[in-house]
Tab-separated table of C-alpha atoms and ligand atoms in Angstrom:
chain	number	residue	atom	x	y	z
Y	11	MET	CA	-53.600	56.269	11.457
Y	12	ASN	CA	-52.765	53.562	11.181
Y	13	LEU	CA	-49.744	52.071	9.077
Y	14	GLY	CA	-50.587	48.949	7.701
Y	15	PRO	CA	-48.850	47.356	4.865
Y	16	ILE	CA	-49.675	47.791	1.703
Y	17	PRO	CA	-50.625	45.075	-0.467
Y	18	GLN	CA	-48.277	45.429	-3.983
Y	19	ALA	CA	-48.772	42.291	-6.559
Y	20	GLU	CA	-46.609	40.305	-4.726
Y	21	ALA	CA	-49.109	39.873	-1.609
Y	22	HIS	CA	-51.748	40.063	-4.142
Y	23	ARG	CA	-50.724	36.739	-6.012
Y	24	SER	CA	-49.851	35.233	-2.638
Y	25	GLY	CA	-53.272	36.331	-0.955
Y	26	ARG	CA	-55.003	34.616	-4.045
Y	27	SER	CA	-53.076	31.401	-3.473
Y	28	GLY	CA	-51.972	31.545	0.474
Y	29	TRP	CA	-53.939	28.375	0.829
Y	30	LEU	CA	-52.874	26.106	-1.922
Y	31	ARG	CA	-49.455	27.114	-1.400
Y	32	ALA	CA	-50.109	25.988	2.922
Y	33	ALA	CA	-51.674	22.479	1.061
Y	34	VAL	CA	-48.565	22.054	-1.221
Y	35	LEU	CA	-46.215	22.034	1.484
Y	36	GLY	CA	-47.906	20.185	3.809
Y	37	SER	CA	-47.911	17.222	1.423
Y	38	ASP	CA	-43.969	17.389	1.422
Y	39	ASP	CA	-43.946	17.161	4.276
Y	40	ALA	CA	-45.979	14.135	4.541
Y	41	ILE	CA	-44.908	12.519	1.584
Y	42	VAL	CA	-40.833	13.180	3.259
Y	43	SER	CA	-41.725	12.507	6.389
Y	44	THR	CA	-44.026	9.373	5.998
Y	45	ALA	CA	-42.487	7.705	3.664
Y	46	SER	CA	-39.270	7.645	5.027
Y	47	LEU	CA	-40.838	7.114	8.841
Y	48	MET	CA	-41.668	3.784	6.316
Y	49	ILE	CA	-38.017	3.010	5.167
Y	50	GLY	CA	-36.584	3.548	8.718
Y	51	VAL	CA	-38.449	1.015	9.832
Y	52	ALA	CA	-38.599	-1.552	6.428
Y	53	ALA	CA	-35.039	-1.122	6.483
Y	54	ALA	CA	-34.212	-2.476	10.162
Y	55	SER	CA	-37.588	-5.137	9.752
Y	56	VAL	CA	-39.206	-7.323	7.310
Y	57	SER	CA	-42.325	-7.582	8.397
Y	58	LYS	CA	-45.013	-5.566	6.792
Y	59	PRO	CA	-47.216	-4.926	9.506
Y	60	ALA	CA	-45.062	-3.129	10.971
Y	61	ILE	CA	-43.832	-0.958	7.888
Y	62	LEU	CA	-47.547	-0.700	7.213
Y	63	ILE	CA	-48.560	0.314	10.625
Y	64	ALA	CA	-45.413	3.469	11.148
Y	65	GLY	CA	-46.723	4.397	7.955
Y	66	ILE	CA	-50.858	4.667	9.001
Y	67	ALA	CA	-48.793	6.504	12.675
Y	68	GLY	CA	-47.074	8.542	10.711
Y	69	LEU	CA	-50.220	10.297	8.198
Y	70	VAL	CA	-51.992	10.113	11.674
Y	71	ALA	CA	-49.295	11.590	13.942
Y	72	GLY	CA	-49.195	13.923	10.855
Y	73	SER	CA	-52.175	15.252	10.056
Y	74	MET	CA	-53.094	16.039	13.415
Y	75	SER	CA	-50.253	17.737	14.399
Y	76	MET	CA	-49.924	19.884	10.693
Y	77	ALA	CA	-54.399	20.792	12.166
Y	78	VAL	CA	-53.235	21.698	15.386
Y	79	GLY	CA	-50.214	24.089	13.773
Y	80	GLU	CA	-52.215	25.542	11.247
Y	81	TYR	CA	-55.366	26.426	13.526
Y	82	VAL	CA	-52.863	28.390	15.803
Y	83	SER	CA	-50.842	30.147	13.235
Y	84	VAL	CA	-54.226	31.458	11.225
Y	85	SER	CA	-55.905	31.641	14.441
Y	86	ALA	CA	-53.077	34.534	15.666
Y	87	GLN	CA	-53.820	36.633	12.391
Y	88	ARG	CA	-56.942	36.429	12.986
Y	89	ASP	CA	-57.121	38.120	15.891
Y	90	SER	CA	-54.508	39.987	14.280
Y	91	GLU	CA	-56.556	40.874	11.595
Y	92	ARG	CA	-60.082	41.072	13.772
Y	93	ALA	CA	-57.865	44.203	15.978
Y	94	SER	CA	-56.578	46.545	12.920
Y	95	ILE	CA	-59.743	46.089	11.959
Y	96	ALA	CA	-61.383	47.758	15.822
Y	97	LEU	CA	-58.437	49.789	15.197
Y	98	GLU	CA	-59.881	51.563	12.011
Y	99	ARG	CA	-63.249	51.265	12.718
Y	100	GLN	CA	-62.663	53.082	15.763
Y	101	GLU	CA	-60.499	55.426	13.937
Y	102	LEU	CA	-62.905	56.618	11.274
Y	103	ALA	CA	-65.226	57.113	13.485
Y	104	ASP	CA	-63.019	60.120	15.748
Y	105	GLU	CA	-61.560	61.036	13.087
Y	106	PRO	CA	-63.408	61.316	9.537
Y	107	ARG	CA	-61.073	63.497	7.589
Y	108	ALA	CA	-57.913	62.464	8.763
Y	109	GLU	CA	-58.644	59.324	7.935
Y	110	LEU	CA	-59.819	60.546	4.465
Y	111	LYS	CA	-56.994	62.311	3.735
Y	112	GLU	CA	-54.906	59.289	4.878
Y	113	LEU	CA	-56.686	57.170	2.274
Y	114	ALA	CA	-55.852	59.961	-0.670
Y	115	MET	CA	-52.049	60.353	0.230
Y	116	ILE	CA	-52.188	55.720	-0.496
Y	117	TYR	CA	-53.710	56.592	-3.371
Y	118	MET	CA	-50.654	59.461	-3.954
Y	119	SER	CA	-48.205	56.876	-3.020
Y	120	ARG	CA	-49.425	54.674	-5.964
Y	121	GLY	CA	-49.324	57.738	-8.472
Y	122	LEU	CA	-52.019	59.456	-8.311
Y	123	GLU	CA	-52.433	63.211	-8.867
Y	124	LYS	CA	-53.424	64.646	-5.254
Y	125	GLU	CA	-57.553	66.411	-6.793
Y	126	LEU	CA	-58.018	62.279	-8.408
Y	127	ALA	CA	-56.616	60.643	-5.103
Y	128	MET	CA	-59.319	63.177	-3.461
Y	129	LYS	CA	-62.200	62.285	-5.269
Y	130	VAL	CA	-60.986	58.412	-5.231
Y	131	ALA	CA	-61.035	58.307	-1.807
Y	132	GLN	CA	-63.880	60.545	-1.903
Y	133	GLN	CA	-65.672	58.181	-4.189
Y	134	LEU	CA	-64.428	55.063	-2.422
Y	135	SER	CA	-65.440	55.693	1.055
Y	136	ASP	CA	-69.098	56.473	-0.132
Y	137	HIS	CA	-69.010	53.653	-1.300
Y	138	ASP	CA	-67.440	51.427	1.552
Y	139	ARG	CA	-65.756	53.818	3.984
Y	140	LEU	CA	-64.056	50.670	6.320
Y	141	GLY	CA	-64.034	48.160	3.134
Y	142	ALA	CA	-61.393	51.054	1.418
Y	143	HIS	CA	-58.946	51.421	4.329
Y	144	MET	CA	-59.236	47.569	4.669
Y	145	ARG	CA	-58.157	46.907	1.935
Y	146	ASP	CA	-55.454	49.347	1.054
Y	147	GLU	CA	-54.346	50.270	4.284
Y	148	LEU	CA	-54.278	47.133	6.231
Y	149	GLY	CA	-54.036	45.187	3.185
Y	150	ILE	CA	-56.892	42.706	4.474
Y	151	GLU	CA	-59.445	41.345	1.675
Y	152	LYS	CA	-62.257	40.662	2.303
Y	153	GLY	CA	-62.430	37.968	0.188
Y	154	SER	CA	-59.469	35.959	1.473
Y	155	ARG	CA	-59.530	37.189	5.885
Y	156	ALA	CA	-58.295	34.345	8.162
Y	157	ARG	CA	-59.879	30.827	8.472
Y	158	PRO	CA	-58.641	29.323	11.213
Y	159	LEU	CA	-61.310	25.829	11.071
Y	160	GLN	CA	-60.452	25.746	7.580
Y	161	ALA	CA	-56.500	26.213	7.161
Y	162	ALA	CA	-56.515	23.614	9.453
Y	163	SER	CA	-58.850	21.093	7.339
Y	164	ILE	CA	-57.080	21.899	4.504
Y	165	SER	CA	-53.772	21.302	5.602
Y	166	ALA	CA	-54.846	17.990	8.305
Y	167	SER	CA	-56.849	16.459	4.932
Y	168	SER	CA	-53.930	17.294	2.180
Y	169	PHE	CA	-51.460	15.507	4.500
Y	170	ALA	CA	-53.724	12.224	4.882
Y	171	ALA	CA	-54.121	11.915	1.070
Y	172	PHE	CA	-49.877	12.176	0.600
Y	173	ALA	CA	-48.948	10.661	3.493
Y	174	MET	CA	-50.884	8.065	0.913
Y	175	VAL	CA	-48.715	7.516	-1.525
Y	176	PRO	CA	-46.038	6.259	0.383
Y	177	ILE	CA	-48.024	3.393	2.295
Y	178	VAL	CA	-50.048	2.721	-1.024
Y	179	ALA	CA	-45.866	1.746	-2.334
Y	180	LEU	CA	-45.894	0.214	0.504
Y	181	LEU	CA	-49.011	-2.864	-0.396
Y	182	ILE	CA	-48.100	-2.959	-3.841
Y	183	SER	CA	-44.470	-3.758	-3.829
Y	184	PRO	CA	-43.337	-7.141	-3.774
Y	185	GLN	CA	-40.905	-7.956	-0.910
Y	186	PRO	CA	-38.124	-7.157	-1.566
Y	187	LEU	CA	-38.581	-4.305	-3.632
Y	188	ARG	CA	-40.310	-2.459	-0.600
Y	189	ILE	CA	-37.709	0.399	-0.292
Y	190	PRO	CA	-37.480	1.327	-3.245
Y	191	PHE	CA	-41.056	1.493	-4.200
Y	192	ILE	CA	-41.645	3.727	-1.261
Y	193	ALA	CA	-38.621	6.044	-2.476
Y	194	PHE	CA	-39.169	6.312	-5.496
Y	195	SER	CA	-43.298	6.371	-5.766
Y	196	SER	CA	-42.419	9.374	-2.832
Y	197	LEU	CA	-39.764	11.127	-5.036
Y	198	ALA	CA	-41.739	11.222	-8.488
Y	199	SER	CA	-44.307	13.038	-6.001
Y	200	LEU	CA	-42.051	15.562	-4.319
Y	201	ALA	CA	-40.915	16.402	-7.242
Y	202	ALA	CA	-44.594	16.913	-9.109
Y	203	LEU	CA	-45.512	18.465	-6.134
Y	204	GLY	CA	-42.891	21.328	-6.277
Y	205	GLY	CA	-42.996	21.715	-9.788
Y	206	PHE	CA	-46.863	23.510	-8.945
Y	207	GLY	CA	-45.558	25.035	-5.599
Y	208	GLY	CA	-42.571	26.786	-8.126
Y	209	HIS	CA	-45.816	27.509	-10.797
Y	210	LEU	CA	-47.554	28.865	-8.506
Y	211	GLY	CA	-44.947	30.676	-6.201
Y	212	GLY	CA	-43.880	31.896	-9.603
Y	213	ALA	CA	-40.908	29.846	-9.339
Y	214	PRO	CA	-38.559	28.552	-11.683
Y	215	ILE	CA	-40.565	24.470	-12.064
Y	216	GLY	CA	-37.693	22.574	-12.405
Y	217	ARG	CA	-35.252	24.378	-9.835
Y	218	ALA	CA	-38.389	23.894	-7.941
Y	219	ALA	CA	-38.829	19.377	-8.099
Y	220	LEU	CA	-35.289	19.704	-7.801
Y	221	ARG	CA	-34.974	20.862	-4.522
Y	222	VAL	CA	-37.339	19.407	-2.995
Y	223	THR	CA	-36.652	15.728	-4.698
Y	224	ILE	CA	-33.583	16.053	-2.822
Y	225	GLY	CA	-34.036	17.654	-0.098
Y	226	GLY	CA	-36.691	14.436	-0.028
Y	227	ALA	CA	-33.726	11.618	-1.087
Y	228	LEU	CA	-31.408	12.748	1.700
Y	229	ALA	CA	-34.155	12.751	4.616
Y	230	MET	CA	-34.744	8.818	3.788
Y	231	GLY	CA	-31.237	8.405	2.932
Y	232	VAL	CA	-30.464	9.137	6.502
Y	233	THR	CA	-33.777	7.467	8.050
Y	234	ALA	CA	-32.413	4.140	6.011
Y	235	LEU	CA	-29.610	4.688	7.359
Y	236	ILE	CA	-30.446	5.054	10.892
Y	237	GLY	CA	-33.145	2.306	10.704
Y	238	ARG	CA	-30.918	0.099	9.070
Y	239	LEU	CA	-28.220	0.687	12.124
Y	240	LEU	CA	-30.662	0.399	14.536
Y	241	GLY	CA	-31.635	-3.092	13.254
Y	242	ILE	CA	-28.965	-4.517	12.807
Y	243	SER	CA	-28.064	-2.873	16.367
Y	244	VAL	CA	-31.078	-4.281	18.094
Y	245	SER	CA	-31.552	-7.730	16.723
B	28	LIG	ZN1	-57.096	54.197	8.092
């Protein structure tokens, strides 16, 4: 018997849009870190190539770091899923009756009467025994198993795509307006992403957008200040 988490409506929601939320978070990260890096350099130097190189280096470093981080964490999740499934398979082979009863208990805990729960457990087991235990006992949906490579490539590419926001802003901005261009385009993108992320998570959209925008503005402000001070002291 393996008393794993019993999925609820909430878990369901995050399962379906889990990778999308990860992508949105990676995108926030991309905008804040790349824009801050570029603003820090822009505050210290007027050299467009230097700011551009900082932005591109930030894009590459961030994408790689997201890919590695995501690969490691999703691999760990996949390993634990595999271990649970192997254990479950063993238990089903060793104690099929106890496992059937366990499944029925899960349905009873969700509101079915004993007789009906037994019937449902029996029929679902006849149809796909391991599948029923995976879904209803372990909370692992077949379609949403952890995929490390997919997770790594989604977060790396969303990071790279959104790191382009401040880079493009630099390329199209006139020299005296570089910092405001980078800051405003980045904050506008953050607000849009924050609202979208809030929508996915079922949170109030305005608050989610505001939170990430204020966070981003603070990050950019701090690096601008430090860049300014370093620029003065180094030159
Ligand atoms: Zn079981």
